[in-house]
Tab-separated table of C-alpha atoms in Angstrom:
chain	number	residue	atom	x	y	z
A	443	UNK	CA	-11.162	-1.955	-17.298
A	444	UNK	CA	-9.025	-0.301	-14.361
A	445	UNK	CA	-8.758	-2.332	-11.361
A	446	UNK	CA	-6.179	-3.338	-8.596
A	447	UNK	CA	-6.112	-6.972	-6.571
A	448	UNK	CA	-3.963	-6.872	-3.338
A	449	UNK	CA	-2.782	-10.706	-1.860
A	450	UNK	CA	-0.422	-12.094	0.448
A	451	UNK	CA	-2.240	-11.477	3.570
A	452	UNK	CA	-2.079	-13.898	6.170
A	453	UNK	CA	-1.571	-14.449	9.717
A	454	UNK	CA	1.876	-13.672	11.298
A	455	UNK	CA	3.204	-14.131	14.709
A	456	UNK	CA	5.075	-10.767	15.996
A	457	UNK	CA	8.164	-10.298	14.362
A	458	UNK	CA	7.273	-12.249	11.255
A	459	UNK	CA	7.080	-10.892	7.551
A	460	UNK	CA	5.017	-10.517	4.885
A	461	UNK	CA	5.046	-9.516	1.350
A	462	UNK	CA	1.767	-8.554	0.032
A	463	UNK	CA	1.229	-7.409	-3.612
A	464	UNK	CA	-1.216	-5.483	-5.808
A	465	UNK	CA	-1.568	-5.780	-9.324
A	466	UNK	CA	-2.708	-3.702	-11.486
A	467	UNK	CA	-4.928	-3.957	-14.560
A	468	UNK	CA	-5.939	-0.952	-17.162
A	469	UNK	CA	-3.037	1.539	-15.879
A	470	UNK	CA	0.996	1.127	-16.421
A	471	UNK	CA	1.882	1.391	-11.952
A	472	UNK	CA	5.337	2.520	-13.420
A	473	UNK	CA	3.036	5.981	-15.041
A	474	UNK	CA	0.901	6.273	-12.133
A	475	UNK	CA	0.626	7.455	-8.014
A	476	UNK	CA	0.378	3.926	-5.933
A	477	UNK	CA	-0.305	3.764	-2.411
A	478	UNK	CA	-0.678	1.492	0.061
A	479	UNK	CA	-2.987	2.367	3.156
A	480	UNK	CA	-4.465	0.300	6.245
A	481	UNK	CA	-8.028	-0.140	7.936
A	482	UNK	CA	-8.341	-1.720	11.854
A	483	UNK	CA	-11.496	-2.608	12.946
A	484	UNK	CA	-12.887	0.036	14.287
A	485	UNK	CA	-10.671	2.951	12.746
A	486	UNK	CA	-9.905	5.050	10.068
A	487	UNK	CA	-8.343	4.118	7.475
A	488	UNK	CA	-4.476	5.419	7.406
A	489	UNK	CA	-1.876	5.589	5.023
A	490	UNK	CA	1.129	3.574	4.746
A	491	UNK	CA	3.201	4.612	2.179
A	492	UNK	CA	3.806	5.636	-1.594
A	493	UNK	CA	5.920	5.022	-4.452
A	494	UNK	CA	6.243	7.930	-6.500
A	495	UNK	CA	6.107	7.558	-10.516
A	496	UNK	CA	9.830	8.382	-10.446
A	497	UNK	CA	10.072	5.321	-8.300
A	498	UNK	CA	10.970	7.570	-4.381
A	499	UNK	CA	9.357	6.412	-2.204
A	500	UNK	CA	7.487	7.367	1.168
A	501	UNK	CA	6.537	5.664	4.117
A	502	UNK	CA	4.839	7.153	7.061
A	503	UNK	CA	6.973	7.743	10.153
A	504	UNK	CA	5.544	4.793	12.374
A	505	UNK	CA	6.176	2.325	9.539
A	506	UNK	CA	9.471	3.131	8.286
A	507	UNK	CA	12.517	1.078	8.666
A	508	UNK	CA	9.977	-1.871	9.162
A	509	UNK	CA	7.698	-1.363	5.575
A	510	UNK	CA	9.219	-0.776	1.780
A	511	UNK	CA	7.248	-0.275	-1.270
A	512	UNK	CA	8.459	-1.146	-4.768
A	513	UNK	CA	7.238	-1.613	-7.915
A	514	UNK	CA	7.915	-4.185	-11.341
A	515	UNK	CA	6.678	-2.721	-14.014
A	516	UNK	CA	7.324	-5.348	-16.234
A	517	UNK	CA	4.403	-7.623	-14.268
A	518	UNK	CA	2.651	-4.337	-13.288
A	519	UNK	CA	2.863	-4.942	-9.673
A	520	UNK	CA	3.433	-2.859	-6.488
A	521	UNK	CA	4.497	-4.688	-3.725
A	522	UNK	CA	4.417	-4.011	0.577
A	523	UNK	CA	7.336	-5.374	2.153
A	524	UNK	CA	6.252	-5.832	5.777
A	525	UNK	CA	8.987	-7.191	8.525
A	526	UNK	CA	8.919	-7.277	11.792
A	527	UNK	CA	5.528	-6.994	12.255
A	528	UNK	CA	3.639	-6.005	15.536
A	529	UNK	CA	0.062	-6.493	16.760
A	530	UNK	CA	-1.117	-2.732	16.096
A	531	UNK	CA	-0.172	-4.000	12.263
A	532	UNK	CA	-3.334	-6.170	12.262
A	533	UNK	CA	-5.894	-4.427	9.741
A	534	UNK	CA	-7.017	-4.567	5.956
A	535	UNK	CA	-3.975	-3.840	3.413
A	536	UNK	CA	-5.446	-1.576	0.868
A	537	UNK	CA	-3.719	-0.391	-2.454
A	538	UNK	CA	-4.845	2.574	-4.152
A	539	UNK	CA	-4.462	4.405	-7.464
A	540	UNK	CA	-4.102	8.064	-8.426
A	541	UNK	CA	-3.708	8.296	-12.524
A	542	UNK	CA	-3.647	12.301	-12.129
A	543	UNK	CA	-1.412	14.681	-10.823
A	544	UNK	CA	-1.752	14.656	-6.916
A	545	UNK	CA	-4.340	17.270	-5.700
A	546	UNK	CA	-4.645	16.399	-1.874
A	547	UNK	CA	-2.426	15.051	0.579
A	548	UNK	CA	0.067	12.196	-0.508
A	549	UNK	CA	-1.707	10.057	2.433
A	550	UNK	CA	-5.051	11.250	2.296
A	551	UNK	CA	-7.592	8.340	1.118
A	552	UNK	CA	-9.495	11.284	-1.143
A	553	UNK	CA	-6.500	11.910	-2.785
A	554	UNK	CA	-6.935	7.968	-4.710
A	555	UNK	CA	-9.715	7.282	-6.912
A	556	UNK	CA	-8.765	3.621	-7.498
A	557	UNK	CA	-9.028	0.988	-4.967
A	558	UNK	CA	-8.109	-2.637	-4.242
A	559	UNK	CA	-10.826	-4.813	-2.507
A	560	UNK	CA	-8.225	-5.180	0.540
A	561	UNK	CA	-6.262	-8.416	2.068
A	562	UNK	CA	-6.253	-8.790	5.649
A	563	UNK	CA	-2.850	-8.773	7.989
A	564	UNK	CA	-3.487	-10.569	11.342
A	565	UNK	CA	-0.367	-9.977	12.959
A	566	UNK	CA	-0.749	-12.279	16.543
A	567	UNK	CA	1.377	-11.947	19.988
């Protein structure tokens, strides 16, 4: 059975860090498209980033030099390294799967048909 599990959300103070994983059961992350995206309260949900099966990755313009995505494939795990975090950070860390070739866009939530349950970031002034 396919599923992901994010953790290591928590509550930060600005500035702080956090590392959360996802890992993956029923499909080799090292063979397939994994992306993290994020949900506020209220809002759509937006993409964060992706780690391409070649192991590139990409992280959205507002996040970058603050986010990195990697991968261990020998524990099957994708990871979200989050530093310096700010208040507009605060929402529901989602990882998401894509075993196929890529047929929307690489941040597009309809592009993933596999997805996490979530962990929350609560990123406080």
């Amino acid at each position: 059975q396919v599923a992901l599990v994010e953790s290591g959300g928590g509550s930060v103070q600005t500035g702080g860090s956090l590392r959360l994983s996802c890992a993956a059961s029923g499909l080799p992350v090292g063979e397939t498209w994994m992306a993290w995206f994020r949900q506020a309260t209220g809002k759509e949900r937006e993409g964060v980033g992706i780690i391409y099966k070649s192991c590139d990755t990409f992280i959205m313009d507002s996040m970058k030099g603050r986010f990195t995505i990697s991968r261990d494939n020998d524990k099957n795990v994708v990871y979200l390294q989050m530093s310096n975090l700010k208040p507009e950070d605060t929402a529901k860390y989602y990882c998401a799967a894509q075993r196929d070739e890529l047929r929307g866009g690489l941040m597009a939530p309809s592009t993933y048909n596999i997805w996490g349950p979530g962990t929350q970031v609560t990123v406080s002034p």
